[in-house]
C-alpha cells in the first residue's frame, strides 16, 4: 500500500506565485527572473511532498495561470486574434488568452465543475491542433534532475478537455477526438521514451451525468492511447462525485482507476465492495477530502481502508486525496490566532499529506504503532464538536420555526414593479454598477494600518467616508442613475460579512486560488450563525446622505457565503444556508428601516453549487432559492431587491433564477454574451435584468460601438423596459482611470441606445 497525491496548491506558502505573476504583468519583473521564481515555487511544492513521505508525487500540476489553458496552448489551440504564429507559445500569447489585450478580448472564463476555481475555456473553432510543447515531459525531467523525484506526470484527459471546450458542434466531437488522439499519444510516447512509469490522466467529466454511449467514446480513446504507448501505465483519475457507470469505467483499458470515496454519496465505495475491482488494476482510493479544511475521522477512514483491502490487494491501493489539493490552503502551521479547539481540527494541504501517510502507516502490517496519532486526531475533532459556538439556542429555535414561515414577497412582481416605478422614476435603460470600486493601494494600506492598530477607528472611518464621498461625486458626474457606496471598507465580499457574523472564523494565511492570480481567503464556518450587530448601515446611509439618487445597499447572499466558505461538516449544508439567510434577513430589514430602498443581495455562486449529478439538481436548487428568499422576502413592495450572478452556464437553471423573485438581476455575461442571450430566446424572463456590457477582468476599455452592440443584441429578446445597463462585475480589481473611462463609455452607449429605443 502506498500514499499518493493528485495535485498541490500552486500559490506558495505566502502567495509567492501570485506576487510573481502580478509583478511580471506590471513590468516590474523581467521574464528570466520570473521563470526562475516560479521554478523555485514549483520545486518547493515537490520538496514538501517528498519530505512528508508521499510515495507517489504528481508533476505537471503546476501552472503559470490555469491548467486547462496549459492544455490548450500545449496543443497550439490558440485563436487567431492573439497573433500566434506557431511553435512554442510565448508568455505574451499565453497571458493574452487569459487576460485579453487592447486589441483582443480574453477567452471566456467559467467555473471548474462545482468549485470556486475558474478555468479558461478553450476555443476550438477551425483551429488545427499540433503538439507545441510537451509540458508533462518538462515537469518530469525537472523534478527528477533537481530533486531526484520519480514523479507521476499529470495530464488533463482528452474527453474532459473537449467537454469543457467551446467552438464546435456535438456532431464534431468525434472529429475532434480523432484530431487530438495522435497528439495525446505523442505526449505519452515521449514520456515513455524518457522512462516514465505512470501517468495520471484526469477525467473528472466521468463523474458527471453521461450517457452510456459516451463511455464507448472514452473506451476508444484509452484503447488507442494504451496501444500507442504500451510501456506506460495510465491512472485514469476521476473526482468530485461517484461515476455513474462504474463497471464500464473500471473496465476501461488502463492500468489504474482513481475514485473519489468522499464526495461519492457512498456510490463508488459501495460499488468497489459489492461489485469488485479488476485484479489487474491499481485503485487510487480518494479517502482524504481534498476540498475540506477539517481533519478527517481517521479511525473511520481506516475502517474503510480495511474493507477495501478485502476487495483489492493492499499492494494495488494508493491512498490519496479525493481530488487535487489546489482547493485548500497550503499549511495551517501559521494559524496561531484561532481558538485552540478550532485550530486543532484544521487540516490544510500539508496536514492532509500527513494524514495520507498516517493512514498508510496504520493500514500496513504493524499499523498499531500509529494508534497514538489516530487517537490524538479523534480528540481534536471532539473538542470542536463540544464547542459552545455550536450550541446557540436562539439559532436552533429560529431554524426550527422556519418551516412554518413562507418565504415569499407580499405581492407579485407585476404589482411591485408599478409601486417601484412610481417611487424611483428611473429613465429607460437605467445605469448602475455591480457594487465595488477600485481598491487602490491607499485603500488597502489604510485597512492594514487600522488592523495593525496604527490608525484608530475614527481615523479609519473618516478615510472610508472620504472615499465614498469622492466616488459618489464621480458617479454623479458620469451620470449613473443608481449609485453604490463603493465597498471601500470591505476586504472581500464574503470575508467582510463573515467577520461580523457569529459562527465564523478567519485564518491568517488560508489562501486559495480563485482564478489567475486572484486568491481568496474563505471564511471558516465552524459554529451556529447569527447577526451580532448591523454590518453595512453606516457606510450605506452615509452614501445616501450625499445624493438624491438611489444608493443600493450591498450584501452577499446566503448561498454564496456558504459556497465560498469552508463549511462545518457536522450539519447539512442546507441548514447552514438557512442560518446565514436568517442573519442576512435581519440586515436587510435594518437597511430598509434606515431608508435604503434598493438592496442588492449578490448570489454569484448559486450555479457553482450545483451537484454534478443532474438528478440531484432539483433538491439543491429548491433550498438555494428558498435561502435567498428567506433573506429578502420580508421587505415592502416599494423596496427593490437586486441580485448579481457571475460566469456560469445559466441556461440550465434559468427557471430557478427567475424563482429567486428578485426585482432586478445582473449577470456577468460579456465574455459569453451571445450564448447567454440564447437562453432568453428560449425562456421568457419577465423581471428587471442587466447583462454585463463589458468585461471588468480585462484592463481594456471597450468602445462605445462595442457596448452598443452588446445592448442591441440583448434587446432582440428582452424588452427595453426591463433592461438595465451595467458592467460585468464589481470593479474592485481595476484602476481608477480604467474604471472611469469604461463607465463613461457605458453611459455614452446607453444614451445612444435610449435615443434609439425611446421612439419604438
PDB file of C-alpha atoms in Angstrom, residues 332-575:
ATOM      1  CA  UNK A 332      -2.143  25.505   8.947  1.00  0.00           C
ATOM      2  CA  UNK A 333       1.253  25.947  10.637  1.00  0.00           C
ATOM      3  CA  UNK A 334       0.996  29.751  10.707  1.00  0.00           C
ATOM      4  CA  UNK A 335      -2.527  29.868  12.125  1.00  0.00           C
ATOM      5  CA  UNK A 336      -1.712  30.961  15.665  1.00  0.00           C
ATOM      6  CA  UNK A 337      -4.648  33.270  16.421  1.00  0.00           C
ATOM      7  CA  UNK A 338      -7.531  30.815  16.233  1.00  0.00           C
ATOM      8  CA  UNK A 339      -9.314  29.268  19.202  1.00  0.00           C
ATOM      9  CA  UNK A 340      -7.492  26.077  20.242  1.00  0.00           C
ATOM     10  CA  UNK A 341     -10.492  23.806  19.593  1.00  0.00           C
ATOM     11  CA  UNK A 342     -10.797  25.223  16.062  1.00  0.00           C
ATOM     12  CA  UNK A 343      -7.099  25.207  15.251  1.00  0.00           C
ATOM     13  CA  UNK A 344      -6.762  21.626  16.420  1.00  0.00           C
ATOM     14  CA  UNK A 345      -9.413  20.485  13.959  1.00  0.00           C
ATOM     15  CA  UNK A 346      -7.890  22.104  10.851  1.00  0.00           C
ATOM     16  CA  UNK A 347      -6.139  20.230   8.077  1.00  0.00           C
ATOM     17  CA  UNK A 348      -4.787  22.144   5.071  1.00  0.00           C
ATOM     18  CA  UNK A 349      -2.767  20.695   2.185  1.00  0.00           C
ATOM     19  CA  UNK A 350       0.372  19.899   4.185  1.00  0.00           C
ATOM     20  CA  UNK A 351      -1.631  18.401   7.024  1.00  0.00           C
ATOM     21  CA  UNK A 352      -3.599  16.297   4.545  1.00  0.00           C
ATOM     22  CA  UNK A 353      -0.350  14.887   3.215  1.00  0.00           C
ATOM     23  CA  UNK A 354       0.453  13.852   6.778  1.00  0.00           C
ATOM     24  CA  UNK A 355      -2.983  12.274   7.157  1.00  0.00           C
ATOM     25  CA  UNK A 356      -2.410  10.257   3.990  1.00  0.00           C
ATOM     26  CA  UNK A 357       0.934   8.984   5.225  1.00  0.00           C
ATOM     27  CA  UNK A 358      -0.566   8.182   8.645  1.00  0.00           C
ATOM     28  CA  UNK A 359      -3.427   6.216   7.075  1.00  0.00           C
ATOM     29  CA  UNK A 360      -0.997   4.137   5.039  1.00  0.00           C
ATOM     30  CA  UNK A 361       1.167   3.600   8.109  1.00  0.00           C
ATOM     31  CA  UNK A 362      -1.857   2.449  10.120  1.00  0.00           C
ATOM     32  CA  UNK A 363      -3.120   0.288   7.271  1.00  0.00           C
ATOM     33  CA  UNK A 364       0.126  -1.620   6.759  1.00  0.00           C
ATOM     34  CA  UNK A 365       1.184  -4.643   8.831  1.00  0.00           C
ATOM     35  CA  UNK A 366       2.303  -3.415  12.239  1.00  0.00           C
ATOM     36  CA  UNK A 367      -0.004  -0.414  11.965  1.00  0.00           C
ATOM     37  CA  UNK A 368      -0.787  -0.486  15.690  1.00  0.00           C
ATOM     38  CA  UNK A 369       2.207   1.814  16.119  1.00  0.00           C
ATOM     39  CA  UNK A 370       0.069   4.608  14.689  1.00  0.00           C
ATOM     40  CA  UNK A 371      -2.638   4.224  17.362  1.00  0.00           C
ATOM     41  CA  UNK A 372      -1.450   7.227  19.385  1.00  0.00           C
ATOM     42  CA  UNK A 373      -1.542   9.572  16.400  1.00  0.00           C
ATOM     43  CA  UNK A 374      -5.008   8.343  15.456  1.00  0.00           C
ATOM     44  CA  UNK A 375      -6.280   8.925  18.989  1.00  0.00           C
ATOM     45  CA  UNK A 376      -4.903  12.483  19.021  1.00  0.00           C
ATOM     46  CA  UNK A 377      -6.784  13.212  15.804  1.00  0.00           C
ATOM     47  CA  UNK A 378     -10.025  11.936  17.379  1.00  0.00           C
ATOM     48  CA  UNK A 379      -9.572  14.214  20.414  1.00  0.00           C
ATOM     49  CA  UNK A 380      -9.060  17.231  18.137  1.00  0.00           C
ATOM     50  CA  UNK A 381     -12.328  16.623  16.323  1.00  0.00           C
ATOM     51  CA  UNK A 382     -14.234  16.007  19.548  1.00  0.00           C
ATOM     52  CA  UNK A 383     -13.034  19.277  21.105  1.00  0.00           C
ATOM     53  CA  UNK A 384     -14.613  21.258  18.252  1.00  0.00           C
ATOM     54  CA  UNK A 385     -17.826  19.234  18.427  1.00  0.00           C
ATOM     55  CA  UNK A 386     -18.232  20.273  22.072  1.00  0.00           C
ATOM     56  CA  UNK A 387     -17.665  23.999  21.368  1.00  0.00           C
ATOM     57  CA  UNK A 388     -20.346  26.402  22.726  1.00  0.00           C
ATOM     58  CA  UNK A 389     -20.271  28.040  19.287  1.00  0.00           C
ATOM     59  CA  UNK A 390     -22.241  25.016  18.071  1.00  0.00           C
ATOM     60  CA  UNK A 391     -24.931  25.286  20.751  1.00  0.00           C
ATOM     61  CA  UNK A 392     -26.639  28.663  20.178  1.00  0.00           C
ATOM     62  CA  UNK A 393     -30.201  28.015  21.337  1.00  0.00           C
ATOM     63  CA  UNK A 394     -31.793  31.033  19.593  1.00  0.00           C
ATOM     64  CA  UNK A 395     -30.374  29.990  16.223  1.00  0.00           C
ATOM     65  CA  UNK A 396     -31.696  26.459  16.607  1.00  0.00           C
ATOM     66  CA  UNK A 397     -35.138  27.788  17.554  1.00  0.00           C
ATOM     67  CA  UNK A 398     -35.306  30.096  14.513  1.00  0.00           C
ATOM     68  CA  UNK A 399     -34.350  27.244  12.202  1.00  0.00           C
ATOM     69  CA  UNK A 400     -36.997  25.024  13.769  1.00  0.00           C
ATOM     70  CA  UNK A 401     -39.653  27.693  13.147  1.00  0.00           C
ATOM     71  CA  UNK A 402     -38.637  28.319   9.535  1.00  0.00           C
ATOM     72  CA  UNK A 403     -40.840  25.564   8.113  1.00  0.00           C
ATOM     73  CA  UNK A 404     -43.991  27.428   9.113  1.00  0.00           C
ATOM     74  CA  UNK A 405     -42.858  30.705   7.501  1.00  0.00           C
ATOM     75  CA  UNK A 406     -43.493  31.115   3.739  1.00  0.00           C
ATOM     76  CA  UNK A 407     -40.510  32.738   2.031  1.00  0.00           C
ATOM     77  CA  UNK A 408     -42.410  34.876  -0.479  1.00  0.00           C
ATOM     78  CA  UNK A 409     -42.797  38.624  -1.119  1.00  0.00           C
ATOM     79  CA  UNK A 410     -46.066  40.241  -0.112  1.00  0.00           C
ATOM     80  CA  UNK A 411     -47.086  40.982  -3.710  1.00  0.00           C
ATOM     81  CA  UNK A 412     -46.339  39.676  -7.179  1.00  0.00           C
ATOM     82  CA  UNK A 413     -43.554  41.201  -9.245  1.00  0.00           C
ATOM     83  CA  UNK A 414     -46.051  42.938 -11.527  1.00  0.00           C
ATOM     84  CA  UNK A 415     -47.569  44.804  -8.563  1.00  0.00           C
ATOM     85  CA  UNK A 416     -44.157  45.577  -7.052  1.00  0.00           C
ATOM     86  CA  UNK A 417     -42.898  46.901 -10.371  1.00  0.00           C
ATOM     87  CA  UNK A 418     -45.639  49.535 -10.572  1.00  0.00           C
ATOM     88  CA  UNK A 419     -45.015  50.647  -6.990  1.00  0.00           C
ATOM     89  CA  UNK A 420     -41.261  50.849  -7.564  1.00  0.00           C
ATOM     90  CA  UNK A 421     -41.616  52.786 -10.825  1.00  0.00           C
ATOM     91  CA  UNK A 422     -43.694  55.415  -9.058  1.00  0.00           C
ATOM     92  CA  UNK A 423     -41.112  55.708  -6.288  1.00  0.00           C
ATOM     93  CA  UNK A 424     -37.924  55.789  -8.362  1.00  0.00           C
ATOM     94  CA  UNK A 425     -38.986  57.261 -11.727  1.00  0.00           C
ATOM     95  CA  UNK A 426     -35.904  55.852 -13.436  1.00  0.00           C
ATOM     96  CA  UNK A 427     -35.241  56.502 -17.144  1.00  0.00           C
ATOM     97  CA  UNK A 428     -35.383  53.853 -19.848  1.00  0.00           C
ATOM     98  CA  UNK A 429     -32.340  51.556 -19.599  1.00  0.00           C
ATOM     99  CA  UNK A 430     -31.206  52.606 -16.104  1.00  0.00           C
ATOM    100  CA  UNK A 431     -27.455  52.560 -15.495  1.00  0.00           C
ATOM    101  CA  UNK A 432     -25.727  51.245 -12.401  1.00  0.00           C
ATOM    102  CA  UNK A 433     -22.651  49.299 -11.316  1.00  0.00           C
ATOM    103  CA  UNK A 434     -22.372  46.000  -9.502  1.00  0.00           C
ATOM    104  CA  UNK A 435     -21.080  47.365  -6.209  1.00  0.00           C
ATOM    105  CA  UNK A 436     -17.350  47.728  -5.683  1.00  0.00           C
ATOM    106  CA  UNK A 437     -14.967  50.405  -6.917  1.00  0.00           C
ATOM    107  CA  UNK A 438     -11.148  50.196  -7.161  1.00  0.00           C
ATOM    108  CA  UNK A 439      -9.373  49.048  -4.036  1.00  0.00           C
ATOM    109  CA  UNK A 440      -6.320  51.229  -4.530  1.00  0.00           C
ATOM    110  CA  UNK A 441      -3.034  50.919  -2.702  1.00  0.00           C
ATOM    111  CA  UNK A 442      -4.192  53.750  -0.434  1.00  0.00           C
ATOM    112  CA  UNK A 443      -7.369  51.866   0.467  1.00  0.00           C
ATOM    113  CA  UNK A 444      -5.526  48.635   1.215  1.00  0.00           C
ATOM    114  CA  UNK A 445      -2.847  50.497   3.158  1.00  0.00           C
ATOM    115  CA  UNK A 446      -5.446  52.278   5.292  1.00  0.00           C
ATOM    116  CA  UNK A 447      -7.108  48.966   6.126  1.00  0.00           C
ATOM    117  CA  UNK A 448      -3.781  47.455   7.126  1.00  0.00           C
ATOM    118  CA  UNK A 449      -2.938  50.445   9.351  1.00  0.00           C
ATOM    119  CA  UNK A 450      -6.281  50.129  11.086  1.00  0.00           C
ATOM    120  CA  UNK A 451      -5.937  46.379  11.551  1.00  0.00           C
ATOM    121  CA  UNK A 452      -2.423  46.780  12.951  1.00  0.00           C
ATOM    122  CA  UNK A 453      -3.582  49.465  15.383  1.00  0.00           C
ATOM    123  CA  UNK A 454      -1.597  52.225  13.703  1.00  0.00           C
ATOM    124  CA  UNK A 455      -4.869  54.062  12.985  1.00  0.00           C
ATOM    125  CA  UNK A 456      -7.766  54.452  15.377  1.00  0.00           C
ATOM    126  CA  UNK A 457     -11.292  53.576  14.308  1.00  0.00           C
ATOM    127  CA  UNK A 458     -12.200  57.273  13.938  1.00  0.00           C
ATOM    128  CA  UNK A 459      -9.347  57.947  11.534  1.00  0.00           C
ATOM    129  CA  UNK A 460     -10.140  54.854   9.505  1.00  0.00           C
ATOM    130  CA  UNK A 461     -13.867  55.642   9.249  1.00  0.00           C
ATOM    131  CA  UNK A 462     -13.060  59.219   8.186  1.00  0.00           C
ATOM    132  CA  UNK A 463     -10.835  57.822   5.423  1.00  0.00           C
ATOM    133  CA  UNK A 464     -13.596  55.477   4.233  1.00  0.00           C
ATOM    134  CA  UNK A 465     -16.099  58.316   4.178  1.00  0.00           C
ATOM    135  CA  UNK A 466     -13.701  60.364   2.063  1.00  0.00           C
ATOM    136  CA  UNK A 467     -13.517  57.536  -0.486  1.00  0.00           C
ATOM    137  CA  UNK A 468     -17.307  57.206  -0.515  1.00  0.00           C
ATOM    138  CA  UNK A 469     -17.731  60.962  -0.978  1.00  0.00           C
ATOM    139  CA  UNK A 470     -15.253  61.051  -3.869  1.00  0.00           C
ATOM    140  CA  UNK A 471     -16.915  58.162  -5.707  1.00  0.00           C
ATOM    141  CA  UNK A 472     -20.456  59.374  -5.168  1.00  0.00           C
ATOM    142  CA  UNK A 473     -19.229  62.554  -6.858  1.00  0.00           C
ATOM    143  CA  UNK A 474     -17.659  60.596  -9.710  1.00  0.00           C
ATOM    144  CA  UNK A 475     -20.843  58.598 -10.274  1.00  0.00           C
ATOM    145  CA  UNK A 476     -22.949  61.750 -10.314  1.00  0.00           C
ATOM    146  CA  UNK A 477     -20.569  63.414 -12.769  1.00  0.00           C
ATOM    147  CA  UNK A 478     -20.683  60.343 -15.023  1.00  0.00           C
ATOM    148  CA  UNK A 479     -24.476  60.405 -14.976  1.00  0.00           C
ATOM    149  CA  UNK A 480     -25.205  56.992 -13.469  1.00  0.00           C
ATOM    150  CA  UNK A 481     -28.801  56.517 -12.370  1.00  0.00           C
ATOM    151  CA  UNK A 482     -28.433  54.147  -9.413  1.00  0.00           C
ATOM    152  CA  UNK A 483     -25.317  54.569  -7.296  1.00  0.00           C
ATOM    153  CA  UNK A 484     -23.284  52.447  -4.900  1.00  0.00           C
ATOM    154  CA  UNK A 485     -21.060  53.420  -1.995  1.00  0.00           C
ATOM    155  CA  UNK A 486     -18.065  51.515  -3.387  1.00  0.00           C
ATOM    156  CA  UNK A 487     -17.360  48.960  -0.642  1.00  0.00           C
ATOM    157  CA  UNK A 488     -14.034  50.532   0.356  1.00  0.00           C
ATOM    158  CA  UNK A 489     -14.384  49.174   3.884  1.00  0.00           C
ATOM    159  CA  UNK A 490     -14.591  45.604   2.578  1.00  0.00           C
ATOM    160  CA  UNK A 491     -11.662  43.296   2.089  1.00  0.00           C
ATOM    161  CA  UNK A 492     -13.688  40.572   0.360  1.00  0.00           C
ATOM    162  CA  UNK A 493     -17.364  40.122  -0.428  1.00  0.00           C
ATOM    163  CA  UNK A 494     -17.623  37.076   1.847  1.00  0.00           C
ATOM    164  CA  UNK A 495     -14.902  37.690   4.400  1.00  0.00           C
ATOM    165  CA  UNK A 496     -16.306  41.115   5.273  1.00  0.00           C
ATOM    166  CA  UNK A 497     -19.649  39.654   6.301  1.00  0.00           C
ATOM    167  CA  UNK A 498     -18.190  36.626   7.988  1.00  0.00           C
ATOM    168  CA  UNK A 499     -16.132  38.866  10.256  1.00  0.00           C
ATOM    169  CA  UNK A 500     -19.362  40.393  11.528  1.00  0.00           C
ATOM    170  CA  UNK A 501     -21.386  37.203  11.935  1.00  0.00           C
ATOM    171  CA  UNK A 502     -21.208  34.819  14.878  1.00  0.00           C
ATOM    172  CA  UNK A 503     -20.116  31.305  13.938  1.00  0.00           C
ATOM    173  CA  UNK A 504     -17.363  32.416  11.553  1.00  0.00           C
ATOM    174  CA  UNK A 505     -13.601  32.420  11.989  1.00  0.00           C
ATOM    175  CA  UNK A 506     -10.792  33.715   9.785  1.00  0.00           C
ATOM    176  CA  UNK A 507      -7.390  32.337   9.061  1.00  0.00           C
ATOM    177  CA  UNK A 508      -4.243  34.429   8.761  1.00  0.00           C
ATOM    178  CA  UNK A 509      -2.948  32.667   5.666  1.00  0.00           C
ATOM    179  CA  UNK A 510      -5.688  30.374   4.405  1.00  0.00           C
ATOM    180  CA  UNK A 511      -5.474  31.492   0.781  1.00  0.00           C
ATOM    181  CA  UNK A 512      -6.725  29.519  -2.216  1.00  0.00           C
ATOM    182  CA  UNK A 513      -6.664  30.343  -5.925  1.00  0.00           C
ATOM    183  CA  UNK A 514      -9.919  31.537  -7.477  1.00  0.00           C
ATOM    184  CA  UNK A 515      -8.744  32.470 -10.974  1.00  0.00           C
ATOM    185  CA  UNK A 516      -5.385  33.558 -12.361  1.00  0.00           C
ATOM    186  CA  UNK A 517      -3.521  35.442  -9.650  1.00  0.00           C
ATOM    187  CA  UNK A 518      -6.744  36.132  -7.779  1.00  0.00           C
ATOM    188  CA  UNK A 519      -6.552  34.398  -4.403  1.00  0.00           C
ATOM    189  CA  UNK A 520      -9.256  34.419  -1.751  1.00  0.00           C
ATOM    190  CA  UNK A 521      -9.202  33.586   1.927  1.00  0.00           C
ATOM    191  CA  UNK A 522     -12.513  31.808   2.547  1.00  0.00           C
ATOM    192  CA  UNK A 523     -14.120  32.219   5.955  1.00  0.00           C
ATOM    193  CA  UNK A 524     -14.435  29.187   8.168  1.00  0.00           C
ATOM    194  CA  UNK A 525     -17.995  28.436   9.281  1.00  0.00           C
ATOM    195  CA  UNK A 526     -17.450  26.403  12.414  1.00  0.00           C
ATOM    196  CA  UNK A 527     -20.411  27.335  14.631  1.00  0.00           C
ATOM    197  CA  UNK A 528     -24.036  28.459  14.548  1.00  0.00           C
ATOM    198  CA  UNK A 529     -24.506  31.658  12.506  1.00  0.00           C
ATOM    199  CA  UNK A 530     -26.330  34.769  13.673  1.00  0.00           C
ATOM    200  CA  UNK A 531     -26.126  38.555  13.280  1.00  0.00           C
ATOM    201  CA  UNK A 532     -24.396  40.196  16.216  1.00  0.00           C
ATOM    202  CA  UNK A 533     -24.799  43.836  15.054  1.00  0.00           C
ATOM    203  CA  UNK A 534     -25.661  45.708  11.818  1.00  0.00           C
ATOM    204  CA  UNK A 535     -22.951  45.249   9.211  1.00  0.00           C
ATOM    205  CA  UNK A 536     -23.500  47.767   6.405  1.00  0.00           C
ATOM    206  CA  UNK A 537     -25.750  50.529   7.731  1.00  0.00           C
ATOM    207  CA  UNK A 538     -23.140  53.213   8.486  1.00  0.00           C
ATOM    208  CA  UNK A 539     -21.491  53.379   5.073  1.00  0.00           C
ATOM    209  CA  UNK A 540     -24.677  52.928   3.040  1.00  0.00           C
ATOM    210  CA  UNK A 541     -26.655  55.577   4.918  1.00  0.00           C
ATOM    211  CA  UNK A 542     -23.714  57.993   4.683  1.00  0.00           C
ATOM    212  CA  UNK A 543     -23.528  57.499   0.914  1.00  0.00           C
ATOM    213  CA  UNK A 544     -27.271  58.041   0.549  1.00  0.00           C
ATOM    214  CA  UNK A 545     -26.989  61.299   2.514  1.00  0.00           C
ATOM    215  CA  UNK A 546     -24.721  62.698  -0.224  1.00  0.00           C
ATOM    216  CA  UNK A 547     -27.151  62.353  -3.132  1.00  0.00           C
ATOM    217  CA  UNK A 548     -30.792  62.401  -4.177  1.00  0.00           C
ATOM    218  CA  UNK A 549     -30.172  59.433  -6.490  1.00  0.00           C
ATOM    219  CA  UNK A 550     -30.860  55.997  -5.014  1.00  0.00           C
ATOM    220  CA  UNK A 551     -27.884  54.229  -3.437  1.00  0.00           C
ATOM    221  CA  UNK A 552     -28.049  50.452  -3.283  1.00  0.00           C
ATOM    222  CA  UNK A 553     -27.362  48.602  -0.062  1.00  0.00           C
ATOM    223  CA  UNK A 554     -24.895  45.817  -0.859  1.00  0.00           C
ATOM    224  CA  UNK A 555     -24.937  42.355   0.711  1.00  0.00           C
ATOM    225  CA  UNK A 556     -23.597  38.947  -0.241  1.00  0.00           C
ATOM    226  CA  UNK A 557     -26.282  36.282  -0.392  1.00  0.00           C
ATOM    227  CA  UNK A 558     -26.576  33.204   1.820  1.00  0.00           C
ATOM    228  CA  UNK A 559     -25.753  30.599  -0.818  1.00  0.00           C
ATOM    229  CA  UNK A 560     -22.661  32.492  -1.987  1.00  0.00           C
ATOM    230  CA  UNK A 561     -21.424  32.937   1.571  1.00  0.00           C
ATOM    231  CA  UNK A 562     -21.956  29.208   2.025  1.00  0.00           C
ATOM    232  CA  UNK A 563     -20.310  28.136  -1.230  1.00  0.00           C
ATOM    233  CA  UNK A 564     -17.361  30.497  -0.824  1.00  0.00           C
ATOM    234  CA  UNK A 565     -16.630  29.432   2.729  1.00  0.00           C
ATOM    235  CA  UNK A 566     -15.180  26.338   4.293  1.00  0.00           C
ATOM    236  CA  UNK A 567     -18.299  24.893   5.889  1.00  0.00           C
ATOM    237  CA  UNK A 568     -18.628  22.840   9.061  1.00  0.00           C
ATOM    238  CA  UNK A 569     -19.041  19.146   8.313  1.00  0.00           C
ATOM    239  CA  UNK A 570     -21.393  18.192  11.162  1.00  0.00           C
ATOM    240  CA  UNK A 571     -24.595  19.689   9.671  1.00  0.00           C
ATOM    241  CA  UNK A 572     -26.250  19.572   6.237  1.00  0.00           C
ATOM    242  CA  UNK A 573     -25.244  22.491   4.024  1.00  0.00           C
ATOM    243  CA  UNK A 574     -28.913  23.358   3.619  1.00  0.00           C
ATOM    244  CA  UNK A 575     -29.304  24.074   7.334  1.00  0.00           C
TER     245      UNK A 575
END
